[in-house]
CSV table of C-alpha atoms in Angstrom, one decimal:
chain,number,residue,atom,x,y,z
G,741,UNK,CA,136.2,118.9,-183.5
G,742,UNK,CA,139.9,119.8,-182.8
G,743,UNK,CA,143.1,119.0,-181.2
G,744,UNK,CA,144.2,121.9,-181.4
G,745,UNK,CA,142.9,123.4,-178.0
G,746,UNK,CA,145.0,120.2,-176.3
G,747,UNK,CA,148.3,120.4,-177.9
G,748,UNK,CA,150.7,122.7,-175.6
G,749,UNK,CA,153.2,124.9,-176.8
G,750,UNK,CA,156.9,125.1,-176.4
G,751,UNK,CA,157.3,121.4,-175.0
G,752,UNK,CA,159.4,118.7,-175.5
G,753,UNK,CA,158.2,115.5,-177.1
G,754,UNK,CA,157.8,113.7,-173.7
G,755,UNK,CA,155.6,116.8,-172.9
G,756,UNK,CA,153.6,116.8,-176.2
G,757,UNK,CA,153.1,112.7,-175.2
G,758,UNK,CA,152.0,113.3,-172.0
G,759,UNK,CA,149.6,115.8,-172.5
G,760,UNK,CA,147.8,113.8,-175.7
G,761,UNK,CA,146.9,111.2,-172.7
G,762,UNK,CA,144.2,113.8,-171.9
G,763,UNK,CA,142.9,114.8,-175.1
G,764,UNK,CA,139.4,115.1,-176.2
G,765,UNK,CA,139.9,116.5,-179.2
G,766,UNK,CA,137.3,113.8,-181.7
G,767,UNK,CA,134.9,111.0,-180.4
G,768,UNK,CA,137.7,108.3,-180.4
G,769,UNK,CA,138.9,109.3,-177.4
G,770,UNK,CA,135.5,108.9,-175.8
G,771,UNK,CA,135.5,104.8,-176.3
G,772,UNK,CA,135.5,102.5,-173.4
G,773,UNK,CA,138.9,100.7,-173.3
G,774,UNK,CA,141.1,102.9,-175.5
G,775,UNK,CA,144.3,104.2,-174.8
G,776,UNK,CA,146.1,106.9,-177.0
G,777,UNK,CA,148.9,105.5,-178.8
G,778,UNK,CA,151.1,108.6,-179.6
G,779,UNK,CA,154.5,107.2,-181.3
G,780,UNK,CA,158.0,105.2,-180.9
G,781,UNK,CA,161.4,105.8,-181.8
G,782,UNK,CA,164.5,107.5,-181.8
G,783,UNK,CA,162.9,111.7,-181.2
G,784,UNK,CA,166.3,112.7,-183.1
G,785,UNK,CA,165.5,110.2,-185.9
G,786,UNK,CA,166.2,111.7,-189.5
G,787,UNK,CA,163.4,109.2,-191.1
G,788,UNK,CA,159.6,109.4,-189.4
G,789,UNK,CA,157.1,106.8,-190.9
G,790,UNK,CA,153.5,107.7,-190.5
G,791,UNK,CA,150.7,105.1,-190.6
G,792,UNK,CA,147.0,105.5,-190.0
G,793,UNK,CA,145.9,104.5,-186.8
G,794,UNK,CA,146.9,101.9,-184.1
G,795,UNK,CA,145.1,98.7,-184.2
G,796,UNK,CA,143.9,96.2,-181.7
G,797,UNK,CA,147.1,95.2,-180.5
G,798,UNK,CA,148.8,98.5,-180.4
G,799,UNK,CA,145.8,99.5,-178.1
G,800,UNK,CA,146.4,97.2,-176.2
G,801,UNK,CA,149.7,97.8,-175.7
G,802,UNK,CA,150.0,101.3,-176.2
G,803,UNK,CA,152.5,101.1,-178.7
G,804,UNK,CA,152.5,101.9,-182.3
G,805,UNK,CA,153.6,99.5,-185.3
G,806,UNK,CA,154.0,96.2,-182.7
G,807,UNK,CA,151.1,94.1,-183.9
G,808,UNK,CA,151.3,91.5,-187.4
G,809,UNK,CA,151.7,94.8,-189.7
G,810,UNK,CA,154.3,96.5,-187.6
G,811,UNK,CA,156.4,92.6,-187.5
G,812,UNK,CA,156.4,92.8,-191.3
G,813,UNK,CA,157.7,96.8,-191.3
G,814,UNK,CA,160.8,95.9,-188.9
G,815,UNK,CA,161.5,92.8,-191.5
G,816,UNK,CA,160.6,95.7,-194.5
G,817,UNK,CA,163.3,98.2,-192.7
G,818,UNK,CA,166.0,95.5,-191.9
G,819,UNK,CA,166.0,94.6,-195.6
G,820,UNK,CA,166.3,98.2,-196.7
G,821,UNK,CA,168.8,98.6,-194.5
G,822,UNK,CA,166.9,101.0,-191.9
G,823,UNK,CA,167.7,100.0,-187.9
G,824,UNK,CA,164.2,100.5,-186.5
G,825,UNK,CA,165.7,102.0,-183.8
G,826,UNK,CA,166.7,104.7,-185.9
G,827,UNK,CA,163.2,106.0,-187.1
G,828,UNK,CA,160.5,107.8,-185.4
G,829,UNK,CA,156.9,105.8,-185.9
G,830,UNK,CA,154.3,107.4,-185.5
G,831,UNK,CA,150.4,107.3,-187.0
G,832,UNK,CA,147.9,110.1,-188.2
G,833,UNK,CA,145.6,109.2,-185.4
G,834,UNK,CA,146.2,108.2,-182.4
G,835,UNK,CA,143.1,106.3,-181.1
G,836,UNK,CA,141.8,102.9,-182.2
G,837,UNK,CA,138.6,103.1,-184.5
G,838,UNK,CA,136.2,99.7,-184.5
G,839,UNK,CA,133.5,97.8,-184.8
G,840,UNK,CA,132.9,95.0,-182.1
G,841,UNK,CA,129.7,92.2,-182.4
G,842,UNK,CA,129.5,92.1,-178.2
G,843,UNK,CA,131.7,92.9,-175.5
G,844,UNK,CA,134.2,90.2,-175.3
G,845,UNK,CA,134.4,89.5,-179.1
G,846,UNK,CA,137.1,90.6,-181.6
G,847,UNK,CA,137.5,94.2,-182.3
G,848,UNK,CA,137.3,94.4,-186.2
G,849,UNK,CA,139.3,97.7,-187.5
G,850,UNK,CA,137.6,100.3,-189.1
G,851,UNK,CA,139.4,103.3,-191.0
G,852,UNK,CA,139.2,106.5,-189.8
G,853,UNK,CA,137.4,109.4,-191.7
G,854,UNK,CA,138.2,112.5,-192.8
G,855,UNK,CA,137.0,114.4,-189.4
G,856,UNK,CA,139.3,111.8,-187.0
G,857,UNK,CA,142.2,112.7,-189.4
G,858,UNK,CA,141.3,116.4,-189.3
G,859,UNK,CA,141.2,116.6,-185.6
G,860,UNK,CA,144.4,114.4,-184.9
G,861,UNK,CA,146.4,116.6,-187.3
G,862,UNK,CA,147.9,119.4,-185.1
G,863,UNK,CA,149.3,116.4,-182.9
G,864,UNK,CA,150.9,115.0,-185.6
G,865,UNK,CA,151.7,118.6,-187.1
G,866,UNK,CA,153.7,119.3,-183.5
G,867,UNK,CA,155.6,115.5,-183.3
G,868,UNK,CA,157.1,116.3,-186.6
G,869,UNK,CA,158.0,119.8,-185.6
G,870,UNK,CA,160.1,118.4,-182.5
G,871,UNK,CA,161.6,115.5,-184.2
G,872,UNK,CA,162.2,117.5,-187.5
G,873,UNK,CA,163.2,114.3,-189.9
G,874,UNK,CA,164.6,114.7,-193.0
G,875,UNK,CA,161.9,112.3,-194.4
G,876,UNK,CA,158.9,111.7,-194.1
G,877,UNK,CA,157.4,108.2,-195.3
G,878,UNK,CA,153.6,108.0,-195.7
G,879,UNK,CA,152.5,104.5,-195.3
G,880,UNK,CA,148.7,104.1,-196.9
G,881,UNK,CA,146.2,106.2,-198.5
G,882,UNK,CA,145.1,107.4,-194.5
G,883,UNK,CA,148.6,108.5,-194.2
G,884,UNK,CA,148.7,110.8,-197.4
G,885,UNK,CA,144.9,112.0,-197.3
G,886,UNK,CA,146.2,113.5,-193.8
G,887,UNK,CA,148.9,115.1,-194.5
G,888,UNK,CA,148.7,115.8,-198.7
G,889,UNK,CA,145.2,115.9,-199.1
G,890,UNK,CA,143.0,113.6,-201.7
G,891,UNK,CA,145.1,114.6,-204.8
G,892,UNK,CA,147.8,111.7,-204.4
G,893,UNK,CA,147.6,108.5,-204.6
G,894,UNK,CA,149.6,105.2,-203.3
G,895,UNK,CA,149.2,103.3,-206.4
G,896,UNK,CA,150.0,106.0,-208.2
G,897,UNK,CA,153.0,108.4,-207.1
G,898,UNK,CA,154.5,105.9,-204.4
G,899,UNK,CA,158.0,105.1,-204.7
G,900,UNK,CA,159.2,109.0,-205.2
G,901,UNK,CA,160.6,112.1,-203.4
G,902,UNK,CA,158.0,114.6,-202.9
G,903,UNK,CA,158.6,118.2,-202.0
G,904,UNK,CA,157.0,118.9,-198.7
G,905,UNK,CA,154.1,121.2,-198.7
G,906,UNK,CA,153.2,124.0,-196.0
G,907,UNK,CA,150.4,124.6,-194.1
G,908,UNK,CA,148.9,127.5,-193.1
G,909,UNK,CA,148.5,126.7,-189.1
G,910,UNK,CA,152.3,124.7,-189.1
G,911,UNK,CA,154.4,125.1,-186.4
G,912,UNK,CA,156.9,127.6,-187.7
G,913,UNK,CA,160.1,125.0,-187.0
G,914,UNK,CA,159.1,122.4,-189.5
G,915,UNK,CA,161.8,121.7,-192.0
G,916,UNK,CA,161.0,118.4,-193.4
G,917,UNK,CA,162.6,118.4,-197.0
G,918,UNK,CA,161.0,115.2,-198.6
G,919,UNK,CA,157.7,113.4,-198.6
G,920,UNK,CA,157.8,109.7,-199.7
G,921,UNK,CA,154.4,107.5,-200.5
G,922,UNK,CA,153.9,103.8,-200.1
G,923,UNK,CA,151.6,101.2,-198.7
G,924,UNK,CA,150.7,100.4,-195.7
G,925,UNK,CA,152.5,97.2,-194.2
G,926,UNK,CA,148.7,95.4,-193.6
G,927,UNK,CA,147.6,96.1,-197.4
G,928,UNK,CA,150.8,93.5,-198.0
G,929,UNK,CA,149.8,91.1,-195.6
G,930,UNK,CA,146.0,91.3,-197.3
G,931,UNK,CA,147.7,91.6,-200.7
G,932,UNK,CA,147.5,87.7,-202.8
G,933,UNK,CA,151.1,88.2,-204.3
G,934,UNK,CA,152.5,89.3,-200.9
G,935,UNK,CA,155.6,88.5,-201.8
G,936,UNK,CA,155.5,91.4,-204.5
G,937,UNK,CA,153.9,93.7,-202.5
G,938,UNK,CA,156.8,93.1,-199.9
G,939,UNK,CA,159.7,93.8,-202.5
G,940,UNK,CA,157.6,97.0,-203.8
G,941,UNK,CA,157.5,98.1,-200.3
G,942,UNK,CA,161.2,97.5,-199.5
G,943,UNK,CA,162.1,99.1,-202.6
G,944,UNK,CA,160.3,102.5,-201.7
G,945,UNK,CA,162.1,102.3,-198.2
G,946,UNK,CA,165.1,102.3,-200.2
G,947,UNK,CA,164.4,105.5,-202.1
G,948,UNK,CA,164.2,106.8,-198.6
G,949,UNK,CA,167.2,105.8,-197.2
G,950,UNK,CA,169.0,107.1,-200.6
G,951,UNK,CA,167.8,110.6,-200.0
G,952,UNK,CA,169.0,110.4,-196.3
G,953,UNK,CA,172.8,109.3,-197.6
G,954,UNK,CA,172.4,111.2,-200.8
């Protein structure tokens, strides 16, 4: 399953929004109660961060990076020196996957696999084409096993610039210049010594913003 046949050419990012409402492009979209959750931000921004998938409260309100994890990234970006209302957030899918006990009880996350990510791709493929950043920050293994395949690794290469690679089926206006791996604001707020994981995480956001003013 695909995206692909739902994503429209030649619009704007309010059009490409409006028309992922509708998709039925993986079995996400198919749950009772979800909403798609397609991104925030400023549309010209030069930095786009990339998450994996909205959670419960980002269902709920139909906004991405607004629930415990997306508090800690706004504290994570003010320290690095990144107004949030200069970024563009967005995630690599756009539906909420869980598990839930009964109706009514808690809706536990579970992480999307490799066909959610495959089938949510050309929407992410065609936000970064519009919005065109000149870096793009992968938050979480999800993140990078979307967009740079299973090679990389967060514990391993996060923290530095990455040439961008190319696609075959890209939209032919992408220009992104860097890549830029780190974890995912929830692995710090699961992590024991989160005060460590914080300062790793604001120190990667740093690297970023130096390549923007570099």
């Amino acid at each position: 399953m695909s995206a692909g046949e739902f994503v429209p050419i030649g619009v704007s990012l309010v059009g490409l929004r409006q028309a992922a409402v509708s998709c039925r492009g993986c079995r996400l979209a198919a749950q009772d109660g979800v909403r798609t959750v397609f991104s925030a931000g400023d549309p010209l921004a030069r930095l786009a961060l990339v998450g994996e998938q909205p959670g419960d409260v980002e269902d709920r309100r139909g906004i991405p990076f607004v629930g415990p994890a997306g508090q800690l990234l706004d504290r994570a970006l003010a320290d690095a020196g990144i107004p949030r209302a200069d970024v563009y957030v967005t995630n690599a899918v756009k539906h909420f996957r869980f598990r839930q006990e009964a109706p009514g009880t808690r809706r536990i996350h579970v992480t999307p696999d490799l066909e959610h990510l495959e089938a949510c791709k050309p929407w992410l493929l065609a936000e970064l084409g519009i919005v065109d950043p000149a870096v793009v920050v992968l938050l979480g293994a999800t993140a990078v096993r979307s967009l740079l395949g299973p090679e990389l690794r967060v514990t391993r290469d996060r923290g530095r610039l990455i040439p961008r690679p190319t696609w075959p089926d890209e939209p032919a206006r992408v220009h992104l210049a860097w890549w830029l791996i780190t974890t995912h604001p929830s692995a710090v707020l699961r992590t024991p010594d989160r005060d460590a994981a914080y300062a790793a995480l604001v120190a990667d956001l740093r690297v970023a913003t130096a390549a923007l003013t570099g």
